[in-house]
């Protein structure tokens, strides 16, 4: 009896401890996110005074590049990737200087017209504040890691106004196929508290108006599977284009300033001769698609291209907002090709499904769809998100993500390593299976092609 009492008291103490820590992190991240979003809104308003503000993109990207390079190199890139790396390799240790530098560099990039997102910086700001809080309390490495994961979750929850999905994203994105259940409770607390603090500080979130969903029928079920395959393939293309952009700029033996000038000039050309819709956050296009407007057919590819250039040449920002744009455009185009009247519905499901595939977070993406569009979307989004997640295979927009499961029993792969170390040659097919048969056929074709080239 006494032992049972001690167990319950210990568990109660643990709940109180993490509720307190997570609430404090939520308050910090809510304040940090509010400061970031207000700074971004004010700076965007100043740029908007000039009709052709995007012509300053080369100078804008140079300023962002130098700010990160001189003050906090850890703030480079799209934020979430660096945070995942810190959690896995440094037990969540993040220099506090990353917070103001990432905030300023991202505000400069986005307000000036750079194509990136605002969630990555919020995740990095949240993780940086949480790491500083852990240092202040002198927590051990295990607790520090948990606190930093809470900061990631709160960052996502507060920037999009989805406290549950944000908390799930923070614990699902770290390892492909695994949830950190020991951090789930404090992540929920941090996300919910952060969301309410940001709301109290004046942060408002858009109310999306997708309310009509088709009944779950055999044909509709097939459509959701096809939409999931479609979004999974587009997510793969986006991952490839992002990596291509980083490799291209890395191979240029130029000074970082020259790379930023070159990338900014390319974006100016897109804005001048193609469309301004592919620069900046692209929120107007996302909202238009979710309201049933038909987007240009090339929207998906053009947003991929501008995002790859922006982040490859030295700009600062996240990738989830571009993923929302690309997913909305992908679902939009899918509906048009199938002559579906519910364009807005397919745009909304496409937005969630592309996030599920590109980031390998089907649970968080499904819940986010429900938080944004209502519970009626649940069966449609869940199917599309899971199919997209499976189609992407062993690829991720976050190379530091750890491979935790095999997505198919017919394709054997070594788990426990970062996605950046994955090589298709590592796959081993099962003896008897359709996927195994296809994989063997691909290997035979590649081998014969290689032999012909040698001859």
PDB file of C-alpha atoms in Angstrom, residues 56-343:
ATOM      1  CA  UNK A  56      15.374  45.338 -53.502  1.00  0.00           C
ATOM      2  CA  UNK A  57      15.503  41.535 -53.024  1.00  0.00           C
ATOM      3  CA  UNK A  58      19.225  41.233 -53.887  1.00  0.00           C
ATOM      4  CA  UNK A  59      20.101  43.780 -51.183  1.00  0.00           C
ATOM      5  CA  UNK A  60      17.568  42.241 -48.787  1.00  0.00           C
ATOM      6  CA  UNK A  61      19.074  38.752 -49.106  1.00  0.00           C
ATOM      7  CA  UNK A  62      22.591  40.145 -48.706  1.00  0.00           C
ATOM      8  CA  UNK A  63      21.536  41.790 -45.432  1.00  0.00           C
ATOM      9  CA  UNK A  64      19.963  38.543 -44.185  1.00  0.00           C
ATOM     10  CA  UNK A  65      23.018  36.509 -45.197  1.00  0.00           C
ATOM     11  CA  UNK A  66      25.533  38.803 -43.501  1.00  0.00           C
ATOM     12  CA  UNK A  67      23.431  39.090 -40.345  1.00  0.00           C
ATOM     13  CA  UNK A  68      23.403  35.308 -39.896  1.00  0.00           C
ATOM     14  CA  UNK A  69      27.004  34.817 -41.014  1.00  0.00           C
ATOM     15  CA  UNK A  70      28.437  37.408 -38.627  1.00  0.00           C
ATOM     16  CA  UNK A  71      26.296  36.976 -35.533  1.00  0.00           C
ATOM     17  CA  UNK A  72      24.869  33.429 -35.404  1.00  0.00           C
ATOM     18  CA  UNK A  73      25.771  30.863 -38.106  1.00  0.00           C
ATOM     19  CA  UNK A  74      23.489  28.380 -36.295  1.00  0.00           C
ATOM     20  CA  UNK A  75      20.521  30.473 -37.481  1.00  0.00           C
ATOM     21  CA  UNK A  76      21.187  29.656 -41.141  1.00  0.00           C
ATOM     22  CA  UNK A  77      18.671  27.759 -43.270  1.00  0.00           C
ATOM     23  CA  UNK A  78      15.022  27.094 -42.585  1.00  0.00           C
ATOM     24  CA  UNK A  79      15.134  26.774 -38.809  1.00  0.00           C
ATOM     25  CA  UNK A  80      13.395  23.475 -38.111  1.00  0.00           C
ATOM     26  CA  UNK A  81      16.231  21.470 -39.665  1.00  0.00           C
ATOM     27  CA  UNK A  82      18.766  23.075 -37.306  1.00  0.00           C
ATOM     28  CA  UNK A  83      16.525  22.442 -34.304  1.00  0.00           C
ATOM     29  CA  UNK A  84      16.116  18.742 -35.167  1.00  0.00           C
ATOM     30  CA  UNK A  85      19.882  18.506 -35.511  1.00  0.00           C
ATOM     31  CA  UNK A  86      20.382  20.159 -32.107  1.00  0.00           C
ATOM     32  CA  UNK A  87      17.932  17.760 -30.419  1.00  0.00           C
ATOM     33  CA  UNK A  88      19.590  14.654 -31.832  1.00  0.00           C
ATOM     34  CA  UNK A  89      23.243  15.683 -31.718  1.00  0.00           C
ATOM     35  CA  UNK A  90      23.589  18.228 -28.882  1.00  0.00           C
ATOM     36  CA  UNK A  91      20.765  17.288 -26.473  1.00  0.00           C
ATOM     37  CA  UNK A  92      18.969  20.486 -27.430  1.00  0.00           C
ATOM     38  CA  UNK A  93      21.762  22.971 -26.737  1.00  0.00           C
ATOM     39  CA  UNK A  94      21.091  26.092 -28.818  1.00  0.00           C
ATOM     40  CA  UNK A  95      22.934  29.417 -28.379  1.00  0.00           C
ATOM     41  CA  UNK A  96      20.557  32.116 -27.137  1.00  0.00           C
ATOM     42  CA  UNK A  97      21.947  34.500 -29.755  1.00  0.00           C
ATOM     43  CA  UNK A  98      20.101  32.458 -32.376  1.00  0.00           C
ATOM     44  CA  UNK A  99      16.757  33.910 -31.203  1.00  0.00           C
ATOM     45  CA  UNK A 100      17.181  37.623 -32.112  1.00  0.00           C
ATOM     46  CA  UNK A 101      19.303  36.866 -35.172  1.00  0.00           C
ATOM     47  CA  UNK A 102      16.809  34.375 -36.596  1.00  0.00           C
ATOM     48  CA  UNK A 103      13.957  36.777 -35.900  1.00  0.00           C
ATOM     49  CA  UNK A 104      15.651  39.710 -37.644  1.00  0.00           C
ATOM     50  CA  UNK A 105      16.999  37.698 -40.609  1.00  0.00           C
ATOM     51  CA  UNK A 106      13.619  36.092 -41.306  1.00  0.00           C
ATOM     52  CA  UNK A 107      11.700  39.356 -41.007  1.00  0.00           C
ATOM     53  CA  UNK A 108      14.089  40.943 -43.512  1.00  0.00           C
ATOM     54  CA  UNK A 109      13.803  38.007 -45.925  1.00  0.00           C
ATOM     55  CA  UNK A 110      10.000  37.654 -45.849  1.00  0.00           C
ATOM     56  CA  UNK A 111       9.120  41.333 -45.794  1.00  0.00           C
ATOM     57  CA  UNK A 112      11.446  41.941 -48.734  1.00  0.00           C
ATOM     58  CA  UNK A 113       9.714  39.297 -50.843  1.00  0.00           C
ATOM     59  CA  UNK A 114      11.799  36.188 -50.219  1.00  0.00           C
ATOM     60  CA  UNK A 115       9.847  32.965 -50.698  1.00  0.00           C
ATOM     61  CA  UNK A 116       9.972  31.128 -47.362  1.00  0.00           C
ATOM     62  CA  UNK A 117       7.833  30.396 -44.314  1.00  0.00           C
ATOM     63  CA  UNK A 118       7.414  31.763 -40.827  1.00  0.00           C
ATOM     64  CA  UNK A 119       7.091  28.491 -38.879  1.00  0.00           C
ATOM     65  CA  UNK A 120      10.761  27.427 -39.003  1.00  0.00           C
ATOM     66  CA  UNK A 121      11.960  30.637 -37.344  1.00  0.00           C
ATOM     67  CA  UNK A 122       9.253  30.309 -34.678  1.00  0.00           C
ATOM     68  CA  UNK A 123      10.347  26.727 -33.990  1.00  0.00           C
ATOM     69  CA  UNK A 124      13.975  27.861 -33.738  1.00  0.00           C
ATOM     70  CA  UNK A 125      13.061  30.879 -31.616  1.00  0.00           C
ATOM     71  CA  UNK A 126      10.951  28.642 -29.357  1.00  0.00           C
ATOM     72  CA  UNK A 127      13.707  26.053 -29.062  1.00  0.00           C
ATOM     73  CA  UNK A 128      16.325  28.741 -28.395  1.00  0.00           C
ATOM     74  CA  UNK A 129      14.238  30.319 -25.632  1.00  0.00           C
ATOM     75  CA  UNK A 130      13.542  26.892 -24.131  1.00  0.00           C
ATOM     76  CA  UNK A 131      17.245  26.027 -24.200  1.00  0.00           C
ATOM     77  CA  UNK A 132      18.066  29.305 -22.447  1.00  0.00           C
ATOM     78  CA  UNK A 133      15.377  28.563 -19.857  1.00  0.00           C
ATOM     79  CA  UNK A 134      16.911  25.118 -19.272  1.00  0.00           C
ATOM     80  CA  UNK A 135      20.343  26.698 -18.781  1.00  0.00           C
ATOM     81  CA  UNK A 136      18.892  29.161 -16.294  1.00  0.00           C
ATOM     82  CA  UNK A 137      17.448  26.280 -14.252  1.00  0.00           C
ATOM     83  CA  UNK A 138      20.608  24.190 -14.754  1.00  0.00           C
ATOM     84  CA  UNK A 139      18.625  21.175 -15.906  1.00  0.00           C
ATOM     85  CA  UNK A 140      20.332  17.944 -16.869  1.00  0.00           C
ATOM     86  CA  UNK A 141      20.665  16.945 -20.532  1.00  0.00           C
ATOM     87  CA  UNK A 142      17.570  14.720 -20.576  1.00  0.00           C
ATOM     88  CA  UNK A 143      15.307  17.404 -19.138  1.00  0.00           C
ATOM     89  CA  UNK A 144      16.904  20.043 -21.380  1.00  0.00           C
ATOM     90  CA  UNK A 145      16.066  17.932 -24.420  1.00  0.00           C
ATOM     91  CA  UNK A 146      12.444  17.618 -23.295  1.00  0.00           C
ATOM     92  CA  UNK A 147      12.180  21.353 -22.663  1.00  0.00           C
ATOM     93  CA  UNK A 148      13.562  22.149 -26.120  1.00  0.00           C
ATOM     94  CA  UNK A 149      11.063  19.784 -27.768  1.00  0.00           C
ATOM     95  CA  UNK A 150       8.337  21.669 -25.869  1.00  0.00           C
ATOM     96  CA  UNK A 151       9.724  24.887 -27.349  1.00  0.00           C
ATOM     97  CA  UNK A 152       9.508  23.425 -30.879  1.00  0.00           C
ATOM     98  CA  UNK A 153       5.912  22.346 -30.306  1.00  0.00           C
ATOM     99  CA  UNK A 154       4.931  25.720 -28.873  1.00  0.00           C
ATOM    100  CA  UNK A 155       6.562  27.490 -31.815  1.00  0.00           C
ATOM    101  CA  UNK A 156       4.479  25.563 -34.344  1.00  0.00           C
ATOM    102  CA  UNK A 157       1.314  25.862 -32.246  1.00  0.00           C
ATOM    103  CA  UNK A 158       1.556  29.642 -31.883  1.00  0.00           C
ATOM    104  CA  UNK A 159       2.556  30.544 -35.422  1.00  0.00           C
ATOM    105  CA  UNK A 160      -0.347  28.708 -37.092  1.00  0.00           C
ATOM    106  CA  UNK A 161      -2.944  28.881 -34.334  1.00  0.00           C
ATOM    107  CA  UNK A 162      -3.233  25.079 -34.095  1.00  0.00           C
ATOM    108  CA  UNK A 163      -2.209  24.153 -30.522  1.00  0.00           C
ATOM    109  CA  UNK A 164      -2.873  20.402 -30.745  1.00  0.00           C
ATOM    110  CA  UNK A 165      -1.417  19.852 -34.221  1.00  0.00           C
ATOM    111  CA  UNK A 166       1.543  22.081 -33.363  1.00  0.00           C
ATOM    112  CA  UNK A 167       2.327  20.024 -30.268  1.00  0.00           C
ATOM    113  CA  UNK A 168       2.039  16.789 -32.255  1.00  0.00           C
ATOM    114  CA  UNK A 169       4.242  18.161 -35.034  1.00  0.00           C
ATOM    115  CA  UNK A 170       7.003  18.941 -32.544  1.00  0.00           C
ATOM    116  CA  UNK A 171       7.134  15.347 -31.262  1.00  0.00           C
ATOM    117  CA  UNK A 172       6.448  13.622 -34.601  1.00  0.00           C
ATOM    118  CA  UNK A 173       8.904  15.452 -36.854  1.00  0.00           C
ATOM    119  CA  UNK A 174      12.014  14.382 -34.926  1.00  0.00           C
ATOM    120  CA  UNK A 175      11.929  10.672 -35.836  1.00  0.00           C
ATOM    121  CA  UNK A 176      10.172   9.232 -38.873  1.00  0.00           C
ATOM    122  CA  UNK A 177       7.507   6.840 -37.608  1.00  0.00           C
ATOM    123  CA  UNK A 178       7.863   7.429 -33.862  1.00  0.00           C
ATOM    124  CA  UNK A 179       6.243   9.728 -31.307  1.00  0.00           C
ATOM    125  CA  UNK A 180       8.047  10.882 -28.169  1.00  0.00           C
ATOM    126  CA  UNK A 181       5.334   9.905 -25.701  1.00  0.00           C
ATOM    127  CA  UNK A 182       7.398  11.032 -22.712  1.00  0.00           C
ATOM    128  CA  UNK A 183       7.248  14.603 -24.060  1.00  0.00           C
ATOM    129  CA  UNK A 184       3.656  14.516 -25.273  1.00  0.00           C
ATOM    130  CA  UNK A 185       2.040  15.959 -22.132  1.00  0.00           C
ATOM    131  CA  UNK A 186       4.430  18.914 -21.690  1.00  0.00           C
ATOM    132  CA  UNK A 187       4.301  19.583 -25.440  1.00  0.00           C
ATOM    133  CA  UNK A 188       0.505  19.859 -25.308  1.00  0.00           C
ATOM    134  CA  UNK A 189       0.759  22.189 -22.302  1.00  0.00           C
ATOM    135  CA  UNK A 190       3.409  24.365 -23.969  1.00  0.00           C
ATOM    136  CA  UNK A 191       1.457  24.536 -27.244  1.00  0.00           C
ATOM    137  CA  UNK A 192      -1.856  25.427 -25.619  1.00  0.00           C
ATOM    138  CA  UNK A 193      -0.336  28.002 -23.254  1.00  0.00           C
ATOM    139  CA  UNK A 194       1.766  29.521 -26.050  1.00  0.00           C
ATOM    140  CA  UNK A 195      -1.272  29.810 -28.314  1.00  0.00           C
ATOM    141  CA  UNK A 196      -3.335  31.598 -25.670  1.00  0.00           C
ATOM    142  CA  UNK A 197      -0.482  33.936 -24.711  1.00  0.00           C
ATOM    143  CA  UNK A 198       0.039  34.905 -28.358  1.00  0.00           C
ATOM    144  CA  UNK A 199      -3.715  35.493 -28.723  1.00  0.00           C
ATOM    145  CA  UNK A 200      -3.769  37.706 -25.632  1.00  0.00           C
ATOM    146  CA  UNK A 201      -0.900  39.712 -27.104  1.00  0.00           C
ATOM    147  CA  UNK A 202      -2.945  40.495 -30.200  1.00  0.00           C
ATOM    148  CA  UNK A 203      -1.938  37.757 -32.631  1.00  0.00           C
ATOM    149  CA  UNK A 204      -4.889  36.837 -34.854  1.00  0.00           C
ATOM    150  CA  UNK A 205      -5.277  33.766 -37.034  1.00  0.00           C
ATOM    151  CA  UNK A 206      -7.217  33.495 -40.307  1.00  0.00           C
ATOM    152  CA  UNK A 207     -10.588  31.758 -40.214  1.00  0.00           C
ATOM    153  CA  UNK A 208     -10.664  29.408 -43.186  1.00  0.00           C
ATOM    154  CA  UNK A 209     -14.059  28.879 -44.763  1.00  0.00           C
ATOM    155  CA  UNK A 210     -13.926  25.350 -46.224  1.00  0.00           C
ATOM    156  CA  UNK A 211     -17.168  23.818 -45.002  1.00  0.00           C
ATOM    157  CA  UNK A 212     -18.398  21.452 -47.752  1.00  0.00           C
ATOM    158  CA  UNK A 213     -16.997  17.928 -47.869  1.00  0.00           C
ATOM    159  CA  UNK A 214     -18.140  15.002 -50.017  1.00  0.00           C
ATOM    160  CA  UNK A 215     -19.738  11.962 -48.457  1.00  0.00           C
ATOM    161  CA  UNK A 216     -17.447   9.001 -47.887  1.00  0.00           C
ATOM    162  CA  UNK A 217     -18.296   6.734 -50.826  1.00  0.00           C
ATOM    163  CA  UNK A 218     -16.320   4.164 -52.779  1.00  0.00           C
ATOM    164  CA  UNK A 219     -15.417   6.683 -55.483  1.00  0.00           C
ATOM    165  CA  UNK A 220     -14.563   9.396 -52.990  1.00  0.00           C
ATOM    166  CA  UNK A 221     -12.370   6.931 -51.091  1.00  0.00           C
ATOM    167  CA  UNK A 222     -10.520   6.149 -54.331  1.00  0.00           C
ATOM    168  CA  UNK A 223     -10.134   9.870 -55.027  1.00  0.00           C
ATOM    169  CA  UNK A 224      -8.502  10.430 -51.644  1.00  0.00           C
ATOM    170  CA  UNK A 225      -6.027   7.628 -52.336  1.00  0.00           C
ATOM    171  CA  UNK A 226      -5.228   9.136 -55.736  1.00  0.00           C
ATOM    172  CA  UNK A 227      -4.875  12.598 -54.171  1.00  0.00           C
ATOM    173  CA  UNK A 228      -2.494  11.126 -51.595  1.00  0.00           C
ATOM    174  CA  UNK A 229      -0.376   9.559 -54.349  1.00  0.00           C
ATOM    175  CA  UNK A 230      -0.429  12.863 -56.254  1.00  0.00           C
ATOM    176  CA  UNK A 231       0.670  14.884 -53.212  1.00  0.00           C
ATOM    177  CA  UNK A 232       3.319  12.318 -52.278  1.00  0.00           C
ATOM    178  CA  UNK A 233       4.894  12.553 -55.729  1.00  0.00           C
ATOM    179  CA  UNK A 234       4.804  16.355 -55.645  1.00  0.00           C
ATOM    180  CA  UNK A 235       6.378  16.287 -52.167  1.00  0.00           C
ATOM    181  CA  UNK A 236       9.203  14.180 -53.623  1.00  0.00           C
ATOM    182  CA  UNK A 237       9.729  16.721 -56.399  1.00  0.00           C
ATOM    183  CA  UNK A 238       9.780  19.549 -53.854  1.00  0.00           C
ATOM    184  CA  UNK A 239      12.388  17.733 -51.743  1.00  0.00           C
ATOM    185  CA  UNK A 240      14.529  17.193 -54.848  1.00  0.00           C
ATOM    186  CA  UNK A 241      14.255  20.813 -55.972  1.00  0.00           C
ATOM    187  CA  UNK A 242      15.160  22.066 -52.483  1.00  0.00           C
ATOM    188  CA  UNK A 243      18.236  19.836 -52.405  1.00  0.00           C
ATOM    189  CA  UNK A 244      19.107  20.845 -55.946  1.00  0.00           C
ATOM    190  CA  UNK A 245      19.008  24.509 -54.972  1.00  0.00           C
ATOM    191  CA  UNK A 246      21.277  23.991 -51.965  1.00  0.00           C
ATOM    192  CA  UNK A 247      23.749  21.919 -54.025  1.00  0.00           C
ATOM    193  CA  UNK A 248      23.787  24.454 -56.839  1.00  0.00           C
ATOM    194  CA  UNK A 249      24.623  27.407 -54.613  1.00  0.00           C
ATOM    195  CA  UNK A 250      27.082  25.318 -52.557  1.00  0.00           C
ATOM    196  CA  UNK A 251      29.036  24.447 -55.698  1.00  0.00           C
ATOM    197  CA  UNK A 252      29.435  28.076 -56.670  1.00  0.00           C
ATOM    198  CA  UNK A 253      32.856  29.163 -55.434  1.00  0.00           C
ATOM    199  CA  UNK A 254      31.598  32.674 -54.821  1.00  0.00           C
ATOM    200  CA  UNK A 255      31.506  34.838 -51.741  1.00  0.00           C
ATOM    201  CA  UNK A 256      28.187  34.487 -49.848  1.00  0.00           C
ATOM    202  CA  UNK A 257      27.337  38.086 -50.769  1.00  0.00           C
ATOM    203  CA  UNK A 258      27.686  37.265 -54.465  1.00  0.00           C
ATOM    204  CA  UNK A 259      25.451  34.207 -54.045  1.00  0.00           C
ATOM    205  CA  UNK A 260      22.793  36.302 -52.298  1.00  0.00           C
ATOM    206  CA  UNK A 261      22.938  38.938 -55.056  1.00  0.00           C
ATOM    207  CA  UNK A 262      22.595  36.252 -57.722  1.00  0.00           C
ATOM    208  CA  UNK A 263      19.681  34.512 -55.976  1.00  0.00           C
ATOM    209  CA  UNK A 264      17.943  37.821 -55.305  1.00  0.00           C
ATOM    210  CA  UNK A 265      18.310  38.791 -58.962  1.00  0.00           C
ATOM    211  CA  UNK A 266      16.697  35.518 -60.063  1.00  0.00           C
ATOM    212  CA  UNK A 267      13.748  36.198 -57.756  1.00  0.00           C
ATOM    213  CA  UNK A 268      13.404  39.721 -59.166  1.00  0.00           C
ATOM    214  CA  UNK A 269      13.136  38.200 -62.648  1.00  0.00           C
ATOM    215  CA  UNK A 270      10.372  35.870 -61.444  1.00  0.00           C
ATOM    216  CA  UNK A 271       8.491  38.772 -59.870  1.00  0.00           C
ATOM    217  CA  UNK A 272       8.879  40.976 -62.945  1.00  0.00           C
ATOM    218  CA  UNK A 273       8.176  38.499 -65.760  1.00  0.00           C
ATOM    219  CA  UNK A 274       6.108  35.716 -64.145  1.00  0.00           C
ATOM    220  CA  UNK A 275       4.104  36.843 -61.078  1.00  0.00           C
ATOM    221  CA  UNK A 276       4.501  38.372 -57.655  1.00  0.00           C
ATOM    222  CA  UNK A 277       2.294  35.610 -56.194  1.00  0.00           C
ATOM    223  CA  UNK A 278       5.348  33.332 -55.952  1.00  0.00           C
ATOM    224  CA  UNK A 279       7.300  35.742 -53.744  1.00  0.00           C
ATOM    225  CA  UNK A 280       6.849  36.233 -50.000  1.00  0.00           C
ATOM    226  CA  UNK A 281       4.585  34.008 -47.910  1.00  0.00           C
ATOM    227  CA  UNK A 282       1.988  33.553 -50.635  1.00  0.00           C
ATOM    228  CA  UNK A 283      -0.890  33.643 -48.139  1.00  0.00           C
ATOM    229  CA  UNK A 284      -3.219  35.380 -50.627  1.00  0.00           C
ATOM    230  CA  UNK A 285      -2.899  32.487 -53.097  1.00  0.00           C
ATOM    231  CA  UNK A 286      -3.470  29.914 -50.357  1.00  0.00           C
ATOM    232  CA  UNK A 287      -6.632  31.683 -49.200  1.00  0.00           C
ATOM    233  CA  UNK A 288      -7.840  32.025 -52.787  1.00  0.00           C
ATOM    234  CA  UNK A 289      -7.425  28.290 -53.374  1.00  0.00           C
ATOM    235  CA  UNK A 290      -9.197  27.472 -50.118  1.00  0.00           C
ATOM    236  CA  UNK A 291     -12.077  29.713 -51.191  1.00  0.00           C
ATOM    237  CA  UNK A 292     -12.514  27.783 -54.433  1.00  0.00           C
ATOM    238  CA  UNK A 293     -10.570  29.929 -56.905  1.00  0.00           C
ATOM    239  CA  UNK A 294      -8.650  28.060 -59.617  1.00  0.00           C
ATOM    240  CA  UNK A 295      -4.917  28.749 -59.325  1.00  0.00           C
ATOM    241  CA  UNK A 296      -2.550  28.915 -62.332  1.00  0.00           C
ATOM    242  CA  UNK A 297      -1.362  25.449 -63.407  1.00  0.00           C
ATOM    243  CA  UNK A 298       2.301  26.309 -62.887  1.00  0.00           C
ATOM    244  CA  UNK A 299       1.827  27.545 -59.308  1.00  0.00           C
ATOM    245  CA  UNK A 300       3.169  24.368 -57.720  1.00  0.00           C
ATOM    246  CA  UNK A 301       6.448  24.356 -59.629  1.00  0.00           C
ATOM    247  CA  UNK A 302       7.058  28.101 -59.462  1.00  0.00           C
ATOM    248  CA  UNK A 303       6.667  28.181 -55.667  1.00  0.00           C
ATOM    249  CA  UNK A 304       9.093  25.270 -55.363  1.00  0.00           C
ATOM    250  CA  UNK A 305      11.606  27.126 -57.508  1.00  0.00           C
ATOM    251  CA  UNK A 306      11.426  30.466 -55.684  1.00  0.00           C
ATOM    252  CA  UNK A 307      11.622  28.779 -52.269  1.00  0.00           C
ATOM    253  CA  UNK A 308      14.660  26.758 -53.336  1.00  0.00           C
ATOM    254  CA  UNK A 309      16.403  29.884 -54.606  1.00  0.00           C
ATOM    255  CA  UNK A 310      15.560  31.943 -51.513  1.00  0.00           C
ATOM    256  CA  UNK A 311      16.846  29.429 -48.976  1.00  0.00           C
ATOM    257  CA  UNK A 312      19.687  28.166 -51.154  1.00  0.00           C
ATOM    258  CA  UNK A 313      21.287  31.570 -51.685  1.00  0.00           C
ATOM    259  CA  UNK A 314      21.265  32.600 -48.026  1.00  0.00           C
ATOM    260  CA  UNK A 315      17.741  33.753 -47.194  1.00  0.00           C
ATOM    261  CA  UNK A 316      16.197  32.879 -43.843  1.00  0.00           C
ATOM    262  CA  UNK A 317      12.798  31.310 -43.283  1.00  0.00           C
ATOM    263  CA  UNK A 318      10.867  28.082 -42.977  1.00  0.00           C
ATOM    264  CA  UNK A 319       9.421  25.604 -45.470  1.00  0.00           C
ATOM    265  CA  UNK A 320       5.984  24.752 -44.063  1.00  0.00           C
ATOM    266  CA  UNK A 321       4.270  27.892 -45.367  1.00  0.00           C
ATOM    267  CA  UNK A 322       5.587  27.177 -48.887  1.00  0.00           C
ATOM    268  CA  UNK A 323       4.408  23.591 -48.380  1.00  0.00           C
ATOM    269  CA  UNK A 324       0.924  24.960 -47.635  1.00  0.00           C
ATOM    270  CA  UNK A 325       1.048  26.962 -50.877  1.00  0.00           C
ATOM    271  CA  UNK A 326       2.320  24.016 -52.927  1.00  0.00           C
ATOM    272  CA  UNK A 327      -0.152  21.593 -51.338  1.00  0.00           C
ATOM    273  CA  UNK A 328      -3.074  23.934 -51.910  1.00  0.00           C
ATOM    274  CA  UNK A 329      -2.048  24.395 -55.552  1.00  0.00           C
ATOM    275  CA  UNK A 330      -1.556  20.627 -55.957  1.00  0.00           C
ATOM    276  CA  UNK A 331      -5.016  19.812 -54.585  1.00  0.00           C
ATOM    277  CA  UNK A 332      -6.456  22.635 -56.653  1.00  0.00           C
ATOM    278  CA  UNK A 333      -4.941  21.274 -59.860  1.00  0.00           C
ATOM    279  CA  UNK A 334      -6.034  17.725 -58.986  1.00  0.00           C
ATOM    280  CA  UNK A 335      -9.639  18.892 -58.681  1.00  0.00           C
ATOM    281  CA  UNK A 336      -9.457  20.745 -61.993  1.00  0.00           C
ATOM    282  CA  UNK A 337      -7.987  17.732 -63.821  1.00  0.00           C
ATOM    283  CA  UNK A 338     -10.716  15.446 -62.444  1.00  0.00           C
ATOM    284  CA  UNK A 339     -13.420  18.085 -63.121  1.00  0.00           C
ATOM    285  CA  UNK A 340     -14.366  18.090 -59.428  1.00  0.00           C
ATOM    286  CA  UNK A 341     -16.670  20.963 -58.419  1.00  0.00           C
ATOM    287  CA  UNK A 342     -15.358  21.052 -54.817  1.00  0.00           C
ATOM    288  CA  UNK A 343     -12.106  22.824 -55.663  1.00  0.00           C
TER     289      UNK A 343
END
